[in-house]
Short mmCIF file of C-alpha atoms and ligand atoms in Angstrom, two decimals:
data_model
loop_
_atom_site.label_atom_id
_atom_site.label_comp_id
_atom_site.label_asym_id
_atom_site.label_seq_id
_atom_site.Cartn_x
_atom_site.Cartn_y
_atom_site.Cartn_z
CA MET A 1 -16.22 0.84 15.03
CA VAL A 2 -16.42 -0.18 11.24
CA LYS A 3 -18.28 2.13 9.15
CA ILE A 4 -20.45 0.15 6.36
CA LYS A 5 -20.47 2.05 3.08
CA SER A 6 -23.67 2.01 0.71
CA ASP A 7 -23.43 1.30 -2.92
CA ARG A 8 -23.14 4.60 -3.79
CA GLN A 9 -20.52 5.63 -1.57
CA MET A 10 -18.46 2.59 -2.90
CA ASP A 11 -19.07 4.00 -6.46
CA ALA A 12 -17.53 7.30 -4.97
CA MET A 13 -14.67 5.49 -3.68
CA ARG A 14 -14.20 3.82 -6.91
CA GLU A 15 -13.74 7.19 -8.61
CA ALA A 16 -10.93 8.19 -6.00
CA GLY A 17 -9.27 4.75 -6.17
CA ARG A 18 -8.87 5.31 -9.97
CA VAL A 19 -7.14 8.51 -9.40
CA VAL A 20 -4.64 6.82 -7.35
CA ALA A 21 -4.11 3.84 -10.17
CA GLN A 22 -3.37 6.76 -12.55
CA ALA A 23 -0.80 8.61 -10.17
CA LEU A 24 0.83 5.07 -9.58
CA ALA A 25 0.88 4.52 -13.13
CA ALA A 26 2.04 7.73 -14.12
CA ALA A 27 5.17 7.34 -11.31
CA LYS A 28 6.02 3.82 -12.67
CA GLU A 29 6.29 4.85 -16.00
CA ALA A 30 8.51 7.91 -15.18
CA ALA A 31 11.00 5.79 -12.92
CA GLU A 32 14.05 5.32 -14.60
CA VAL A 33 17.58 5.25 -13.91
CA GLY A 34 18.85 8.84 -12.66
CA VAL A 35 15.60 10.15 -11.95
CA GLY A 36 15.20 11.53 -8.34
CA LEU A 37 12.17 10.25 -6.14
CA GLY A 38 11.25 13.94 -5.76
CA GLU A 39 10.52 13.88 -9.56
CA LEU A 40 8.04 10.92 -9.21
CA ASP A 41 6.30 12.47 -6.31
CA ALA A 42 5.94 15.39 -8.52
CA VAL A 43 4.58 13.12 -11.61
CA ALA A 44 2.09 11.70 -9.32
CA ARG A 45 0.80 15.02 -7.70
CA GLN A 46 0.28 16.19 -11.23
CA VAL A 47 -2.24 13.35 -11.91
CA LEU A 48 -3.83 13.93 -8.49
CA GLU A 49 -4.22 17.94 -9.04
CA LYS A 50 -5.51 17.68 -12.67
CA ALA A 51 -8.29 15.29 -11.11
CA GLY A 52 -9.20 17.76 -8.58
CA ALA A 53 -7.99 15.49 -5.99
CA THR A 54 -6.08 16.32 -2.90
CA SER A 55 -3.39 14.00 -0.89
CA PRO A 56 -4.02 12.13 2.61
CA PHE A 57 -0.63 11.80 3.00
CA LEU A 58 0.49 15.31 2.81
CA GLY A 59 0.85 16.96 5.93
CA TYR A 60 -0.47 13.64 7.56
CA ARG A 61 1.20 13.13 11.09
CA PRO A 62 0.37 10.22 13.19
CA GLU A 63 1.55 9.83 16.82
CA PHE A 64 4.94 7.88 15.85
CA ALA A 65 5.98 10.71 13.04
CA PRO A 66 8.11 13.61 14.42
CA VAL A 67 7.05 15.98 11.29
CA PRO A 68 4.06 15.60 9.14
CA PHE A 69 4.38 13.85 6.17
CA PRO A 70 6.24 15.79 3.39
CA ALA A 71 4.90 14.54 0.12
CA THR A 72 2.10 13.01 -1.72
CA ALA A 73 3.90 9.56 -2.34
CA CYS A 74 5.81 7.35 -0.07
CA ILE A 75 8.72 5.79 -2.34
CA SER A 76 10.73 2.96 -0.39
CA VAL A 77 13.94 1.83 -2.33
CA ASN A 78 15.43 -1.52 -1.57
CA ASP A 79 15.73 -1.84 2.12
CA ALA A 80 13.02 0.44 2.83
CA ILE A 81 9.96 -1.24 3.45
CA VAL A 82 7.39 1.48 3.50
CA HIS A 83 6.82 5.25 4.73
CA GLY A 84 9.89 6.45 2.37
CA ILE A 85 9.94 10.02 2.01
CA PRO A 86 10.88 10.89 -1.67
CA ASP A 87 14.22 13.18 -1.72
CA ASP A 88 16.92 13.68 -4.03
CA TYR A 89 18.10 10.14 -4.17
CA ARG A 90 18.26 9.26 -7.90
CA LEU A 91 17.41 5.76 -9.09
CA CYS A 92 20.01 3.09 -9.70
CA ASP A 93 19.83 0.27 -12.14
CA GLY A 94 18.34 -2.64 -10.27
CA ASP A 95 16.84 -0.69 -7.37
CA LEU A 96 13.67 -2.32 -6.28
CA VAL A 97 10.79 0.89 -5.59
CA SER A 98 7.89 0.75 -4.04
CA VAL A 99 5.53 3.45 -4.17
CA ASP A 100 2.47 4.15 -2.11
CA TYR A 101 -0.31 6.59 -3.11
CA GLY A 102 -3.27 8.01 -1.76
CA ALA A 103 -5.78 10.41 -3.04
CA LEU A 104 -9.15 12.30 -1.76
CA LEU A 105 -11.68 12.85 -4.04
CA ASP A 106 -15.34 14.32 -2.84
CA GLY A 107 -14.82 13.47 0.30
CA TRP A 108 -13.37 9.79 -0.07
CA ALA A 109 -10.21 8.39 0.29
CA GLY A 110 -8.54 5.57 -2.01
CA ASP A 111 -4.78 4.12 -0.87
CA SER A 112 -2.74 1.71 -3.27
CA ALA A 113 0.77 0.54 -3.54
CA ILE A 114 2.90 -1.18 -6.21
CA SER A 115 6.59 -2.32 -6.19
CA PHE A 116 8.64 -2.81 -9.25
CA ILE A 117 12.34 -2.72 -10.39
CA VAL A 118 13.99 0.06 -12.35
CA GLY A 119 16.49 -1.27 -14.95
CA ARG A 120 17.81 -4.97 -15.09
CA PRO A 121 16.25 -6.85 -12.44
CA ARG A 122 17.78 -9.53 -10.49
CA PRO A 123 15.98 -12.54 -10.19
CA GLU A 124 15.30 -12.76 -6.41
CA ASP A 125 13.94 -9.45 -6.94
CA VAL A 126 11.59 -10.34 -9.00
CA ARG A 127 10.38 -13.19 -6.89
CA LEU A 128 9.89 -11.06 -3.93
CA VAL A 129 8.02 -8.35 -6.10
CA ASP A 130 6.00 -11.30 -7.56
CA THR A 131 5.11 -12.56 -4.15
CA ALA A 132 4.11 -9.11 -2.90
CA PHE A 133 1.25 -9.00 -5.65
CA GLU A 134 0.62 -12.85 -4.89
CA ALA A 135 -0.21 -12.35 -1.28
CA LEU A 136 -2.14 -9.33 -2.30
CA ASP A 137 -4.35 -11.54 -4.77
CA ALA A 138 -4.61 -14.02 -2.26
CA GLY A 139 -5.68 -11.55 0.44
CA ILE A 140 -8.59 -9.77 -1.87
CA ALA A 141 -9.85 -13.33 -2.78
CA ALA A 142 -10.56 -13.94 0.74
CA ALA A 143 -12.25 -10.78 1.28
CA VAL A 144 -15.78 -12.14 0.66
CA VAL A 145 -18.93 -11.80 2.60
CA GLY A 146 -19.39 -14.13 5.38
CA ASN A 147 -15.61 -14.63 5.71
CA ARG A 148 -13.50 -12.96 8.50
CA ILE A 149 -10.63 -10.81 8.69
CA GLY A 150 -8.53 -13.24 10.03
CA ASP A 151 -9.12 -15.39 6.36
CA ILE A 152 -7.95 -12.36 4.76
CA ALA A 153 -4.72 -12.19 7.26
CA HIS A 154 -4.10 -16.01 6.98
CA ALA A 155 -4.29 -15.94 3.16
CA ILE A 156 -1.66 -13.09 2.97
CA GLY A 157 0.70 -14.63 5.54
CA ARG A 158 0.53 -18.20 3.85
CA VAL A 159 1.49 -16.88 0.74
CA CYS A 160 4.32 -14.67 2.20
CA ARG A 161 5.52 -17.45 4.64
CA GLY A 162 5.43 -20.28 2.47
CA ALA A 163 7.89 -18.06 -0.19
CA GLY A 164 10.41 -17.83 2.79
CA TYR A 165 9.54 -14.21 3.39
CA GLY A 166 9.61 -12.06 6.46
CA ILE A 167 6.61 -10.12 7.40
CA PRO A 168 7.06 -6.79 9.43
CA ASP A 169 5.40 -7.11 12.87
CA GLY A 170 2.63 -4.87 13.44
CA PHE A 171 2.09 -3.05 10.14
CA GLY A 172 -1.07 -4.30 7.51
CA GLY A 173 -4.07 -3.10 6.28
CA HIS A 174 -6.93 -1.00 7.69
CA GLY A 175 -10.35 -0.16 6.69
CA ILE A 176 -10.79 3.01 4.72
CA GLY A 177 -13.65 5.49 3.83
CA ARG A 178 -13.83 8.96 4.51
CA ASP A 179 -10.87 8.69 6.23
CA MET A 180 -7.65 6.79 4.89
CA HIS A 181 -7.13 4.68 8.05
CA GLU A 182 -10.34 3.43 9.62
CA ASP A 183 -11.45 0.21 11.51
CA PRO A 184 -10.85 -2.67 11.10
CA GLY A 185 -7.21 -3.40 11.09
CA VAL A 186 -6.26 -6.08 8.74
CA PRO A 187 -2.96 -8.01 9.91
CA ASN A 188 -0.45 -9.42 7.31
CA GLU A 189 -0.83 -12.60 9.25
CA GLY A 190 -3.12 -14.47 11.31
CA ARG A 191 -5.48 -17.07 11.85
CA ALA A 192 -8.17 -18.39 9.71
CA GLY A 193 -11.71 -17.96 11.02
CA ARG A 194 -10.99 -15.43 13.64
CA GLY A 195 -11.94 -11.69 13.78
CA MET A 196 -14.58 -9.81 12.47
CA VAL A 197 -17.35 -11.14 9.98
CA LEU A 198 -16.78 -9.38 6.53
CA ARG A 199 -19.94 -7.77 5.25
CA HIS A 200 -21.38 -6.02 1.99
CA GLY A 201 -20.19 -2.60 2.29
CA MET A 202 -16.99 -2.94 4.36
CA VAL A 203 -13.86 -1.29 2.32
CA LEU A 204 -10.48 -2.49 3.32
CA ALA A 205 -7.35 -1.66 2.16
CA ILE A 206 -5.24 -4.39 1.83
CA GLU A 207 -1.41 -4.47 1.78
CA PRO A 208 0.92 -7.10 2.11
CA MET A 209 4.99 -6.03 2.62
CA VAL A 210 7.74 -9.00 2.32
CA ILE A 211 11.10 -9.10 3.46
CA ALA A 212 13.56 -10.92 1.29
CA ASP A 213 15.77 -12.95 4.02
CA GLY A 214 12.74 -13.86 6.16
CA SER A 215 13.56 -11.84 8.88
CA ASP A 216 10.47 -9.45 10.52
CA ALA A 217 12.54 -7.02 12.15
CA TYR A 218 12.51 -2.97 10.91
CA TYR A 219 13.62 0.12 12.24
CA PRO A 220 12.68 3.26 11.68
CA ALA A 221 15.19 5.75 10.03
CA PRO A 222 16.43 8.94 11.04
CA ASP A 223 13.83 10.86 9.55
CA GLY A 224 11.48 9.29 11.79
CA TRP A 225 9.16 7.93 8.80
CA THR A 226 11.05 5.46 6.63
CA LEU A 227 10.79 1.98 7.80
CA ARG A 228 13.81 -0.07 7.14
CA THR A 229 14.72 -3.95 7.43
CA VAL A 230 17.52 -4.41 10.30
CA SER A 231 19.21 -7.07 7.93
CA GLY A 232 19.32 -4.52 4.95
CA ALA A 233 17.61 -7.44 2.83
CA ARG A 234 15.10 -5.91 0.29
CA ALA A 235 11.33 -5.46 0.86
CA ALA A 236 8.27 -5.00 -1.21
CA HIS A 237 4.69 -3.89 -0.68
CA ALA A 238 1.94 -3.96 -2.77
CA GLU A 239 -1.66 -2.71 -1.81
CA HIS A 240 -5.30 -2.09 -3.30
CA THR A 241 -8.52 -0.79 -1.71
CA VAL A 242 -10.98 -3.41 -1.89
CA ALA A 243 -14.68 -3.33 -1.28
CA VAL A 244 -16.54 -6.34 -0.02
CA THR A 245 -19.71 -6.81 -1.79
CA ASP A 246 -22.39 -9.44 -2.11
CA ALA A 247 -21.10 -9.88 -5.72
CA GLY A 248 -17.25 -10.64 -4.38
CA PRO A 249 -14.37 -8.43 -4.09
CA ARG A 250 -14.58 -4.98 -5.83
CA VAL A 251 -11.04 -3.48 -6.37
CA LEU A 252 -11.02 0.13 -6.06
CA THR A 253 -7.87 1.45 -6.87
CA CYS A 254 -7.52 -0.47 -10.41
CA LEU A 255 -7.34 1.86 -13.84
MG1 LIG B 1 -0.94 2.87 1.05
MG1 LIG B 2 -2.77 1.39 3.63
#
């Protein structure tokens, strides 16, 4: 069931979202060649703790997971699409890094992800990352009162497919509020004009994922969490928590 938020509740979610944005900015700032993924997680965690927030990722254990998630950030490098566990891997020149982060503040959740390149970028990776953000922008632009979930899905899918990229099937965005994952699901591909009608007070995490070689296939790594592309192609991910309002889409996870 979709939980509609009041204006005050959306304001409270904005504060949680701001903490997420600050943590992501700090992690990106710290990401350099030679830096370990665990160090990036620690940098983001400091931001979280300083703000008096907690992590909805740490200890999270959905049905598919063999173990609770052991960190506050999901960090997915190169052929990892999402849900990467920050370990002792050290960043290399040209790595494509996706960081997905969440915060719980005063009982409200925020969820956002960025992708970027460390060191000297390859042009094809720049295009992939740019497309993930472009698809996110298209999805946000469609998150208006009176539209439907399918309009968001269609907008995202059109950008990703139009660029020739794959879309991992079965993963996408979601409602968000007191829980990180609420109804409805927000697919990254779909038919315009279908699905639930968007109303003032719906808050959605919109999160396109793209695979560089146009394939859609992924597999879970032995850690049970990290999703990797079957082809080995690189992937990018971008996400914002967005409130649907009568005044238009309101991005809650910006600085
Ligand atoms: Mg996320
Ligand atoms: Mg999410």
